[in-house]
């Protein structure tokens, strides 16, 4: 390279932030343009009145390879969930724990009506089969829905409907389990190999950390800049009515915006939606599940899952209060008050000995496009980072799979491709 090449990265989610850092480390003049006032994209945290509200319930799986590579986990002061979950239904709650990590919970797990001994053995076998697998190979080969995959391997319908559906409904935002089984295999392997956690300062600490690393590497981050066009000629980026010439452009926006900016038709635009509502309770009124989340065993009008945030991370709530959230899957038009009433009804049916009159909604996030839809076979059809013409590249979860891992890995891939082509 003669003079320092200039690379523009459009979009400051995890993919764009990782791309910017790797580009800057690679010696180019890398500038990220983000239209919002803060970076993070789909991973953000709002702080208000001493509470930390992540934008929708999300967690960090510490065994994601890209998480290990891109983040200094120590500096994020992680607060960990207890492995397993509490499965709730009318009049009853049962604990499911991972006996490998918590042998004392084995009797409770085995006496749970939701998991037969056969299901527990089959889960153990899947873990043994997956743990030696290179996770990247899980995205090739035949594909089918999570439901078909599990039923064909002998898992009981009760286990699939009452445990897997709400658990993976929480991960894929698709309780029908019609999502690609690759997501099940990748995340099951990741969950079993590592921990599930949130930073003490909220999930927004992850992009803040990546932003610091990108700046330290020499990258420039500009927020409040809306990119309205990207032309492969040059290429040129139009931002706030100004044309900016560059040697390469990385489009790292959310999938619908990337499709609009590049016209690449293989970018998926069908999204999965959810609504997460946060509630305050007096501290003494905790749910008593410890650091485990609650899964709704029944596909009814109640939430898919309820999370005891302040039990996991006391920093999420002011002293003397408890912060919970309930996540509903899909695009609901129910009002905030109606959702709070539904959550109260569900909790009172799961805890018949208790009243939840004191449950007060303090924040609601309605997220129309949380993840792109991932039916079986979609991953082969996703675009490559070099798909657009000219020196325009793609980064973002939509080039891999919808996750923190997919987004971060895509940012590194795009930076690598740009650096290779610029020096070639
Ligand atoms: C509620 C919810 C729960 C989730 N749960 C998990 C989980 O538990 N684990 C997990 O691994 N993943 C989870 N995910 C998925 C994960 O968060 C995403 O896959 C990932 O953050 C996507 O990152 P990205 O950088 O590809 O895109 P985005 O985060 O969408 O970032 C794109 C950025 O581009 C910006 N932008 C768009 N258009 C323009 C423009 N024209 N000009 C300038 N900037 C623009 C946007 O403002 C945004 O900041 C969840 C997502 C949500 C929303």
Short mmCIF file of C-alpha atoms and ligand atoms in Angstrom, two decimals:
data_model
loop_
_atom_site.label_atom_id
_atom_site.label_comp_id
_atom_site.label_asym_id
_atom_site.label_seq_id
_atom_site.Cartn_x
_atom_site.Cartn_y
_atom_site.Cartn_z
CA UNK A 1 0.00 0.00 0.00
CA UNK A 2 1.49 3.43 -0.94
CA UNK A 3 -0.57 6.12 0.92
CA UNK A 4 -2.75 4.92 3.79
CA UNK A 5 -5.98 3.55 2.30
CA UNK A 6 -9.25 4.88 3.69
CA UNK A 7 -11.99 2.42 4.69
CA UNK A 8 -15.49 3.46 5.80
CA UNK A 9 -17.49 1.09 8.00
CA UNK A 10 -21.25 1.77 7.97
CA UNK A 11 -22.98 0.73 11.21
CA UNK A 12 -21.74 0.56 14.80
CA UNK A 13 -23.17 -2.74 16.01
CA UNK A 14 -20.84 -5.52 17.19
CA UNK A 15 -19.92 -6.41 13.58
CA UNK A 16 -18.94 -2.86 12.60
CA UNK A 17 -16.98 -2.26 15.81
CA UNK A 18 -14.98 -5.48 15.43
CA UNK A 19 -14.36 -4.73 11.71
CA UNK A 20 -13.10 -1.23 12.57
CA UNK A 21 -10.65 -2.51 15.13
CA UNK A 22 -9.22 -5.18 12.85
CA UNK A 23 -8.96 -2.69 9.97
CA UNK A 24 -7.14 -0.18 12.17
CA UNK A 25 -4.83 -2.90 13.48
CA UNK A 26 -4.20 -3.81 9.81
CA UNK A 27 -2.85 -0.31 9.20
CA UNK A 28 -5.65 1.37 7.22
CA UNK A 29 -7.45 4.61 8.06
CA UNK A 30 -10.73 3.13 9.36
CA UNK A 31 -13.76 5.31 10.12
CA UNK A 32 -17.04 3.93 11.44
CA UNK A 33 -20.26 5.90 10.78
CA UNK A 34 -23.22 5.08 13.05
CA UNK A 35 -26.59 6.73 12.65
CA UNK A 36 -27.68 6.55 16.28
CA UNK A 37 -26.10 8.61 19.06
CA UNK A 38 -24.49 5.53 20.59
CA UNK A 39 -22.89 2.38 19.21
CA UNK A 40 -24.13 -1.13 20.00
CA UNK A 41 -26.98 -1.60 17.53
CA UNK A 42 -29.10 -4.44 18.88
CA UNK A 43 -26.98 -4.68 22.05
CA UNK A 44 -27.69 -1.62 24.17
CA UNK A 45 -28.48 -0.77 27.80
CA UNK A 46 -30.54 2.13 29.07
CA UNK A 47 -29.79 3.42 32.58
CA UNK A 48 -32.60 5.13 34.46
CA UNK A 49 -33.44 5.71 38.15
CA UNK A 50 -30.68 3.31 39.22
CA UNK A 51 -31.89 0.52 36.89
CA UNK A 52 -30.11 -1.03 33.91
CA UNK A 53 -32.46 -2.11 31.15
CA UNK A 54 -30.87 -4.17 28.40
CA UNK A 55 -32.72 -3.67 25.15
CA UNK A 56 -34.53 -6.99 25.28
CA UNK A 57 -33.26 -9.88 27.35
CA UNK A 58 -29.89 -10.98 25.99
CA UNK A 59 -26.93 -12.81 27.45
CA UNK A 60 -23.29 -13.40 26.66
CA UNK A 61 -22.15 -17.00 26.16
CA UNK A 62 -18.55 -16.95 27.32
CA UNK A 63 -17.59 -19.97 25.20
CA UNK A 64 -18.38 -18.26 21.89
CA UNK A 65 -14.99 -18.34 20.09
CA UNK A 66 -15.36 -14.72 18.89
CA UNK A 67 -16.21 -13.55 22.42
CA UNK A 68 -12.99 -15.09 23.70
CA UNK A 69 -11.03 -13.53 20.87
CA UNK A 70 -12.48 -10.01 20.81
CA UNK A 71 -13.32 -9.27 24.46
CA UNK A 72 -11.31 -8.97 27.65
CA UNK A 73 -13.92 -10.79 29.74
CA UNK A 74 -12.24 -9.86 33.00
CA UNK A 75 -12.78 -6.15 32.39
CA UNK A 76 -16.51 -6.71 31.79
CA UNK A 77 -17.05 -7.87 35.40
CA UNK A 78 -19.37 -10.66 34.36
CA UNK A 79 -22.30 -11.71 36.52
CA UNK A 80 -23.23 -15.32 35.89
CA UNK A 81 -26.54 -17.16 35.58
CA UNK A 82 -26.78 -20.52 37.33
CA UNK A 83 -26.81 -23.28 34.69
CA UNK A 84 -30.26 -24.73 34.02
CA UNK A 85 -33.67 -23.15 34.55
CA UNK A 86 -36.87 -23.36 36.53
CA UNK A 87 -39.78 -24.70 34.47
CA UNK A 88 -43.08 -23.14 35.60
CA UNK A 89 -46.68 -24.09 35.01
CA UNK A 90 -49.96 -23.65 36.89
CA UNK A 91 -49.41 -24.50 40.55
CA UNK A 92 -45.88 -25.86 40.16
CA UNK A 93 -42.25 -25.04 39.46
CA UNK A 94 -39.46 -27.55 38.87
CA UNK A 95 -35.71 -27.01 38.83
CA UNK A 96 -33.59 -28.25 35.94
CA UNK A 97 -29.89 -28.12 36.65
CA UNK A 98 -26.80 -29.31 34.84
CA UNK A 99 -25.68 -32.28 36.98
CA UNK A 100 -22.12 -32.00 35.59
CA UNK A 101 -21.76 -28.63 37.32
CA UNK A 102 -24.15 -29.05 40.20
CA UNK A 103 -24.30 -32.72 41.26
CA UNK A 104 -26.42 -31.81 44.31
CA UNK A 105 -29.24 -30.73 41.98
CA UNK A 106 -29.34 -34.15 40.27
CA UNK A 107 -32.19 -35.62 42.39
CA UNK A 108 -34.39 -32.53 41.82
CA UNK A 109 -33.70 -32.62 38.06
CA UNK A 110 -34.40 -36.33 37.79
CA UNK A 111 -37.64 -35.99 39.73
CA UNK A 112 -38.82 -33.21 37.41
CA UNK A 113 -41.95 -34.20 35.46
CA UNK A 114 -40.53 -32.41 32.41
CA UNK A 115 -37.35 -34.47 31.88
CA UNK A 116 -37.38 -38.25 31.71
CA UNK A 117 -34.23 -40.21 32.47
CA UNK A 118 -34.15 -41.07 28.75
CA UNK A 119 -34.15 -37.35 27.85
CA UNK A 120 -31.34 -36.68 30.33
CA UNK A 121 -29.27 -39.54 28.85
CA UNK A 122 -29.93 -38.33 25.29
CA UNK A 123 -28.83 -34.80 26.29
CA UNK A 124 -25.64 -36.20 27.78
CA UNK A 125 -24.95 -38.14 24.56
CA UNK A 126 -25.49 -35.04 22.41
CA UNK A 127 -23.00 -33.15 24.57
CA UNK A 128 -20.43 -35.95 24.21
CA UNK A 129 -20.95 -35.96 20.43
CA UNK A 130 -20.72 -32.17 20.13
CA UNK A 131 -17.91 -31.32 22.48
CA UNK A 132 -15.17 -32.56 20.17
CA UNK A 133 -16.74 -30.92 17.10
CA UNK A 134 -15.30 -27.78 15.55
CA UNK A 135 -18.33 -25.47 15.94
CA UNK A 136 -17.84 -24.00 12.45
CA UNK A 137 -18.53 -27.40 10.88
CA UNK A 138 -22.02 -27.34 12.42
CA UNK A 139 -23.11 -24.93 9.70
CA UNK A 140 -22.63 -27.37 6.84
CA UNK A 141 -24.39 -30.62 5.98
CA UNK A 142 -28.09 -31.50 6.04
CA UNK A 143 -30.41 -29.28 8.02
CA UNK A 144 -33.86 -29.58 9.58
CA UNK A 145 -35.95 -27.84 12.23
CA UNK A 146 -34.97 -28.09 15.90
CA UNK A 147 -38.26 -29.86 16.64
CA UNK A 148 -37.78 -32.53 13.92
CA UNK A 149 -34.13 -33.00 14.90
CA UNK A 150 -34.94 -33.69 18.56
CA UNK A 151 -38.04 -35.83 18.02
CA UNK A 152 -36.21 -37.97 15.43
CA UNK A 153 -33.47 -38.56 17.99
CA UNK A 154 -35.93 -39.94 20.51
CA UNK A 155 -36.45 -36.95 22.83
CA UNK A 156 -39.92 -37.07 24.39
CA UNK A 157 -42.65 -34.70 23.20
CA UNK A 158 -43.11 -33.50 26.80
CA UNK A 159 -39.46 -32.49 27.06
CA UNK A 160 -39.48 -30.80 23.63
CA UNK A 161 -42.72 -28.89 24.29
CA UNK A 162 -42.26 -27.89 27.92
CA UNK A 163 -38.49 -27.39 28.21
CA UNK A 164 -36.85 -27.01 24.80
CA UNK A 165 -39.62 -24.84 23.33
CA UNK A 166 -39.42 -22.07 25.97
CA UNK A 167 -35.63 -22.38 26.39
CA UNK A 168 -34.87 -22.21 22.67
CA UNK A 169 -37.83 -19.89 22.20
CA UNK A 170 -35.77 -17.54 24.37
CA UNK A 171 -32.62 -18.05 22.28
CA UNK A 172 -34.13 -18.03 18.77
CA UNK A 173 -37.30 -16.02 19.59
CA UNK A 174 -39.17 -18.88 17.89
CA UNK A 175 -41.09 -21.09 20.30
CA UNK A 176 -42.40 -23.28 17.49
CA UNK A 177 -38.84 -24.70 17.11
CA UNK A 178 -39.08 -24.29 13.32
CA UNK A 179 -35.59 -22.70 13.39
CA UNK A 180 -32.56 -24.48 11.91
CA UNK A 181 -31.19 -27.25 14.14
CA UNK A 182 -27.73 -25.73 13.58
CA UNK A 183 -28.61 -23.00 16.08
CA UNK A 184 -29.58 -25.65 18.62
CA UNK A 185 -26.34 -27.59 18.14
CA UNK A 186 -24.07 -24.52 18.18
CA UNK A 187 -25.66 -22.94 21.23
CA UNK A 188 -26.08 -26.22 23.12
CA UNK A 189 -22.36 -26.88 22.66
CA UNK A 190 -21.52 -23.31 23.70
CA UNK A 191 -23.78 -23.41 26.77
CA UNK A 192 -22.32 -26.69 27.95
CA UNK A 193 -18.72 -25.53 27.39
CA UNK A 194 -18.93 -22.16 29.11
CA UNK A 195 -21.02 -19.77 31.15
CA UNK A 196 -24.03 -17.57 30.55
CA UNK A 197 -23.47 -14.08 31.86
CA UNK A 198 -24.12 -10.35 31.64
CA UNK A 199 -21.63 -7.56 32.34
CA UNK A 200 -22.26 -5.81 35.67
CA UNK A 201 -22.86 -2.58 33.76
CA UNK A 202 -25.32 -4.19 31.35
CA UNK A 203 -24.98 -5.73 27.88
CA UNK A 204 -24.20 -2.25 26.50
CA UNK A 205 -20.78 -2.58 28.16
CA UNK A 206 -19.85 -5.03 25.36
CA UNK A 207 -20.06 -2.53 22.47
CA UNK A 208 -18.59 0.18 24.73
CA UNK A 209 -15.58 -2.08 25.30
CA UNK A 210 -15.28 -2.83 21.56
CA UNK A 211 -15.50 0.90 20.81
CA UNK A 212 -12.61 1.60 23.20
CA UNK A 213 -10.56 -1.16 21.59
CA UNK A 214 -11.28 0.15 18.08
CA UNK A 215 -10.24 3.70 19.08
CA UNK A 216 -7.12 2.43 20.85
CA UNK A 217 -6.15 0.64 17.62
CA UNK A 218 -6.41 3.97 15.76
CA UNK A 219 -9.95 3.69 14.34
CA UNK A 220 -12.34 6.66 14.27
CA UNK A 221 -15.95 6.29 15.46
CA UNK A 222 -18.50 8.92 14.45
CA UNK A 223 -22.05 8.66 15.79
CA UNK A 224 -25.17 10.52 14.65
CA UNK A 225 -24.18 10.08 10.97
CA UNK A 226 -26.84 8.55 8.72
CA UNK A 227 -25.53 6.87 5.57
CA UNK A 228 -28.14 7.19 2.83
CA UNK A 229 -26.29 5.59 -0.09
CA UNK A 230 -23.29 3.42 -0.88
CA UNK A 231 -22.09 3.33 -4.47
CA UNK A 232 -19.60 0.70 -5.61
CA UNK A 233 -18.13 3.28 -7.99
CA UNK A 234 -15.05 4.49 -6.23
CA UNK A 235 -16.61 3.51 -3.80
CA UNK A 236 -18.50 6.47 -2.38
CA UNK A 237 -20.59 6.73 0.75
CA UNK A 238 -23.22 9.44 1.06
CA UNK A 239 -23.62 10.48 4.66
CA UNK A 240 -25.70 13.45 5.76
CA UNK A 241 -25.79 14.64 2.08
CA UNK A 242 -22.02 14.63 1.81
CA UNK A 243 -20.17 12.27 -0.58
CA UNK A 244 -17.16 10.58 1.02
CA UNK A 245 -14.68 8.75 -1.17
CA UNK A 246 -12.95 5.67 0.16
CA UNK A 247 -10.78 2.79 -0.98
CA UNK A 248 -13.27 0.31 0.48
CA UNK A 249 -16.59 0.32 2.31
CA UNK A 250 -17.84 -2.26 4.80
CA UNK A 251 -21.63 -2.28 5.16
CA UNK A 252 -22.22 -3.51 8.73
CA UNK A 253 -25.79 -2.38 9.30
CA UNK A 254 -28.79 -4.46 10.35
CA UNK A 255 -30.01 -6.76 7.54
CA UNK A 256 -32.93 -4.60 6.21
CA UNK A 257 -30.69 -1.49 5.99
CA UNK A 258 -27.88 -3.52 4.37
CA UNK A 259 -30.30 -4.81 1.72
CA UNK A 260 -31.45 -1.27 1.03
CA UNK A 261 -27.92 0.14 0.77
CA UNK A 262 -26.43 -2.66 -1.37
CA UNK A 263 -29.43 -4.27 -3.16
CA UNK A 264 -27.86 -7.69 -2.45
CA UNK A 265 -30.93 -9.94 -2.62
CA UNK A 266 -29.61 -12.77 -0.49
CA UNK A 267 -29.58 -10.51 2.61
CA UNK A 268 -32.46 -11.85 4.75
CA UNK A 269 -35.11 -9.34 5.75
CA UNK A 270 -37.68 -11.47 7.60
CA UNK A 271 -37.22 -10.73 11.28
CA UNK A 272 -38.16 -12.20 14.66
CA UNK A 273 -39.74 -9.74 17.09
CA UNK A 274 -40.11 -9.69 20.86
CA UNK A 275 -41.27 -7.46 23.70
CA UNK A 276 -39.38 -7.35 26.98
CA UNK A 277 -41.05 -5.67 29.93
CA UNK A 278 -39.15 -4.87 33.14
CA UNK A 279 -40.72 -4.86 36.62
CA UNK A 280 -39.81 -3.64 40.04
CA UNK A 281 -40.60 -5.63 43.18
CA UNK A 282 -39.56 -4.96 46.80
CA UNK A 283 -36.33 -6.86 47.54
CA UNK A 284 -37.91 -9.31 49.95
CA UNK A 285 -40.34 -10.34 47.19
CA UNK A 286 -37.77 -12.11 44.97
CA UNK A 287 -38.88 -15.10 42.91
CA UNK A 288 -36.71 -17.51 44.87
CA UNK A 289 -35.17 -19.09 41.75
CA UNK A 290 -31.71 -17.85 42.66
CA UNK A 291 -29.77 -16.97 39.50
CA UNK A 292 -31.94 -19.18 37.26
CA UNK A 293 -34.48 -17.95 34.77
CA UNK A 294 -38.06 -19.13 34.73
CA UNK A 295 -39.45 -20.82 31.62
CA UNK A 296 -43.14 -20.93 30.87
CA UNK A 297 -43.89 -24.60 30.19
CA UNK A 298 -47.16 -23.74 28.47
CA UNK A 299 -47.61 -21.77 25.25
CA UNK A 300 -50.34 -19.51 26.66
CA UNK A 301 -50.94 -15.73 26.82
CA UNK A 302 -48.16 -15.36 29.39
CA UNK A 303 -44.51 -14.54 28.80
CA UNK A 304 -42.10 -17.08 27.30
CA UNK A 305 -39.58 -16.48 30.08
CA UNK A 306 -39.06 -14.40 33.21
CA UNK A 307 -35.60 -13.27 34.30
CA UNK A 308 -34.50 -12.37 37.86
CA UNK A 309 -32.02 -9.68 36.71
CA UNK A 310 -31.02 -8.27 40.09
CA UNK A 311 -30.50 -11.75 41.54
CA UNK A 312 -27.94 -12.37 38.78
CA UNK A 313 -26.46 -8.85 38.71
CA UNK A 314 -27.30 -6.73 41.79
CA UNK A 315 -25.91 -3.72 39.85
CA UNK A 316 -29.04 -3.83 37.62
CA UNK A 317 -31.29 -2.38 40.36
CA UNK A 318 -31.05 0.16 43.20
CA UNK A 319 -30.57 -1.24 46.71
CA UNK A 320 -33.78 -2.48 48.26
CA UNK A 321 -35.48 -3.40 45.00
CA UNK A 322 -35.72 -6.44 42.75
CA UNK A 323 -35.64 -6.14 38.95
CA UNK A 324 -37.37 -8.78 36.85
CA UNK A 325 -38.25 -8.94 33.20
CA UNK A 326 -40.74 -10.91 31.15
CA UNK A 327 -40.22 -11.53 27.44
CA UNK A 328 -43.10 -12.09 25.03
CA UNK A 329 -42.29 -13.47 21.59
CA UNK A 330 -43.60 -11.81 18.43
CA UNK A 331 -44.93 -8.39 17.59
CA UNK A 332 -47.62 -7.84 20.23
CA UNK A 333 -50.07 -4.98 20.08
CA UNK A 334 -51.09 -5.40 23.74
CA UNK A 335 -50.60 -2.20 25.77
CA UNK A 336 -47.91 -1.96 28.46
CA UNK A 337 -50.62 -2.23 31.15
CA UNK A 338 -52.11 -5.33 29.52
CA UNK A 339 -48.67 -7.01 29.37
CA UNK A 340 -48.05 -6.24 33.04
CA UNK A 341 -51.45 -7.73 33.91
CA UNK A 342 -50.60 -10.87 31.91
CA UNK A 343 -47.25 -11.26 33.68
CA UNK A 344 -48.93 -10.81 37.07
CA UNK A 345 -51.52 -13.50 36.16
CA UNK A 346 -48.77 -15.92 35.06
CA UNK A 347 -46.70 -15.39 38.21
CA UNK A 348 -49.76 -15.85 40.43
CA UNK A 349 -50.61 -19.09 38.65
CA UNK A 350 -46.99 -20.37 38.96
CA UNK A 351 -46.79 -19.23 42.61
CA UNK A 352 -50.34 -19.98 43.88
CA UNK A 353 -49.22 -19.21 47.45
CA UNK A 354 -48.34 -15.60 46.52
CA UNK A 355 -49.87 -12.35 45.26
CA UNK A 356 -47.97 -10.07 42.88
CA UNK A 357 -49.93 -6.84 43.42
CA UNK A 358 -46.63 -5.04 44.07
CA UNK A 359 -45.25 -5.94 40.61
CA UNK A 360 -44.84 -2.63 38.81
CA UNK A 361 -43.83 -2.23 35.15
CA UNK A 362 -40.94 0.23 34.92
CA UNK A 363 -39.79 -0.13 31.30
CA UNK A 364 -40.95 -1.81 28.08
CA UNK A 365 -38.85 -2.55 24.99
CA UNK A 366 -40.68 -3.47 21.78
CA UNK A 367 -38.18 -4.86 19.31
CA UNK A 368 -39.60 -5.49 15.85
CA UNK A 369 -36.38 -6.92 14.35
CA UNK A 370 -34.35 -8.68 17.02
CA UNK A 371 -32.92 -11.48 14.89
CA UNK A 372 -33.38 -12.52 11.29
CA UNK A 373 -35.52 -15.57 10.74
CA UNK A 374 -33.40 -18.74 10.42
CA UNK A 375 -35.40 -21.59 8.87
CA UNK A 376 -33.53 -24.81 7.99
CA UNK A 377 -31.14 -24.36 5.07
CA UNK A 378 -30.93 -20.56 5.25
CA UNK A 379 -27.26 -20.42 6.20
CA UNK A 380 -26.04 -21.66 2.77
CA UNK A 381 -28.02 -18.87 1.12
CA UNK A 382 -26.56 -16.00 3.18
CA UNK A 383 -24.30 -13.58 1.30
CA UNK A 384 -20.53 -13.69 1.34
CA UNK A 385 -18.61 -10.67 2.60
CA UNK A 386 -17.44 -9.97 -1.01
CA UNK A 387 -20.94 -10.34 -2.55
CA UNK A 388 -21.48 -6.67 -3.60
CA UNK A 389 -19.60 -5.41 -6.65
CA UNK A 390 -16.53 -3.18 -6.40
CA UNK A 391 -14.74 -2.54 -3.13
CA UNK A 392 -17.93 -2.87 -1.06
CA UNK A 393 -17.98 -5.61 1.60
CA UNK A 394 -20.63 -7.01 3.91
CA UNK A 395 -20.40 -7.58 7.67
CA UNK A 396 -23.17 -8.29 10.13
CA UNK A 397 -24.89 -11.29 11.69
CA UNK A 398 -26.76 -11.80 8.39
CA UNK A 399 -23.55 -13.07 6.71
CA UNK A 400 -23.22 -15.89 9.30
CA UNK A 401 -25.99 -16.48 11.84
CA UNK A 402 -28.05 -14.25 14.10
CA UNK A 403 -26.00 -13.97 17.26
CA UNK A 404 -23.24 -12.11 19.05
CA UNK A 405 -20.85 -14.78 17.75
CA UNK A 406 -22.08 -14.40 14.15
CA UNK A 407 -21.86 -10.59 14.27
CA UNK A 408 -18.36 -10.44 15.78
CA UNK A 409 -16.95 -13.17 13.52
CA UNK A 410 -18.40 -11.42 10.46
CA UNK A 411 -16.65 -8.16 11.38
CA UNK A 412 -13.30 -9.91 11.51
CA UNK A 413 -13.98 -11.74 8.21
CA UNK A 414 -14.85 -8.49 6.44
CA UNK A 415 -11.75 -6.70 7.74
CA UNK A 416 -9.59 -9.63 6.62
CA UNK A 417 -11.10 -9.58 3.11
CA UNK A 418 -10.60 -5.80 2.78
CA UNK A 419 -6.98 -5.96 3.97
CA UNK A 420 -6.23 -8.88 1.63
CA UNK A 421 -7.74 -7.10 -1.40
CA UNK A 422 -6.06 -3.75 -0.63
CA UNK A 423 -2.65 -5.34 -0.39
CA UNK A 424 -3.20 -7.73 -3.32
C1 LIG B 1 -33.78 -8.92 22.10
C2 LIG B 1 -32.60 -9.61 21.49
C3 LIG B 1 -32.11 -10.75 22.09
C4 LIG B 1 -30.98 -11.36 21.56
N1 LIG B 1 -30.42 -12.39 22.26
C5 LIG B 1 -29.20 -12.82 21.90
C6 LIG B 1 -28.46 -13.67 22.78
O1 LIG B 1 -28.87 -13.94 23.92
N2 LIG B 1 -27.27 -14.16 22.35
C7 LIG B 1 -26.76 -13.84 21.12
O2 LIG B 1 -25.68 -14.32 20.77
N3 LIG B 1 -27.43 -13.00 20.29
C8 LIG B 1 -28.61 -12.46 20.66
N4 LIG B 1 -29.27 -11.55 19.88
C9 LIG B 1 -28.74 -11.27 18.52
C10 LIG B 1 -27.54 -10.32 18.51
O3 LIG B 1 -27.74 -9.25 19.43
C11 LIG B 1 -27.37 -9.74 17.10
O4 LIG B 1 -27.27 -10.83 16.18
C12 LIG B 1 -26.14 -8.88 16.94
O5 LIG B 1 -26.05 -7.90 17.96
C13 LIG B 1 -26.18 -8.18 15.58
O6 LIG B 1 -25.08 -7.30 15.46
P1 LIG B 1 -24.77 -6.58 14.10
O7 LIG B 1 -23.58 -5.72 14.30
O8 LIG B 1 -24.71 -7.57 12.99
O9 LIG B 1 -26.05 -5.66 13.75
P2 LIG B 1 -26.77 -4.49 14.57
O10 LIG B 1 -26.62 -4.69 16.01
O11 LIG B 1 -28.15 -4.41 14.02
O12 LIG B 1 -25.95 -3.18 14.19
C14 LIG B 1 -26.17 -2.46 13.00
C15 LIG B 1 -25.88 -0.99 13.25
O13 LIG B 1 -26.00 -0.29 12.02
C16 LIG B 1 -26.59 0.99 12.25
N5 LIG B 1 -27.15 1.47 10.99
C17 LIG B 1 -28.20 0.94 10.30
N6 LIG B 1 -28.40 1.66 9.18
C18 LIG B 1 -27.48 2.65 9.16
C19 LIG B 1 -27.19 3.70 8.24
N7 LIG B 1 -27.90 3.85 7.13
N8 LIG B 1 -26.16 4.55 8.52
C20 LIG B 1 -25.41 4.39 9.67
N9 LIG B 1 -25.66 3.39 10.57
C21 LIG B 1 -26.67 2.52 10.31
C22 LIG B 1 -27.66 0.66 13.31
O14 LIG B 1 -28.07 1.82 13.99
C23 LIG B 1 -26.89 -0.33 14.20
O15 LIG B 1 -26.19 0.35 15.23
C24 LIG B 1 -30.38 -10.89 20.36
C25 LIG B 1 -30.90 -9.75 19.75
C26 LIG B 1 -31.96 -9.08 20.34
C27 LIG B 1 -32.39 -7.77 19.76
#
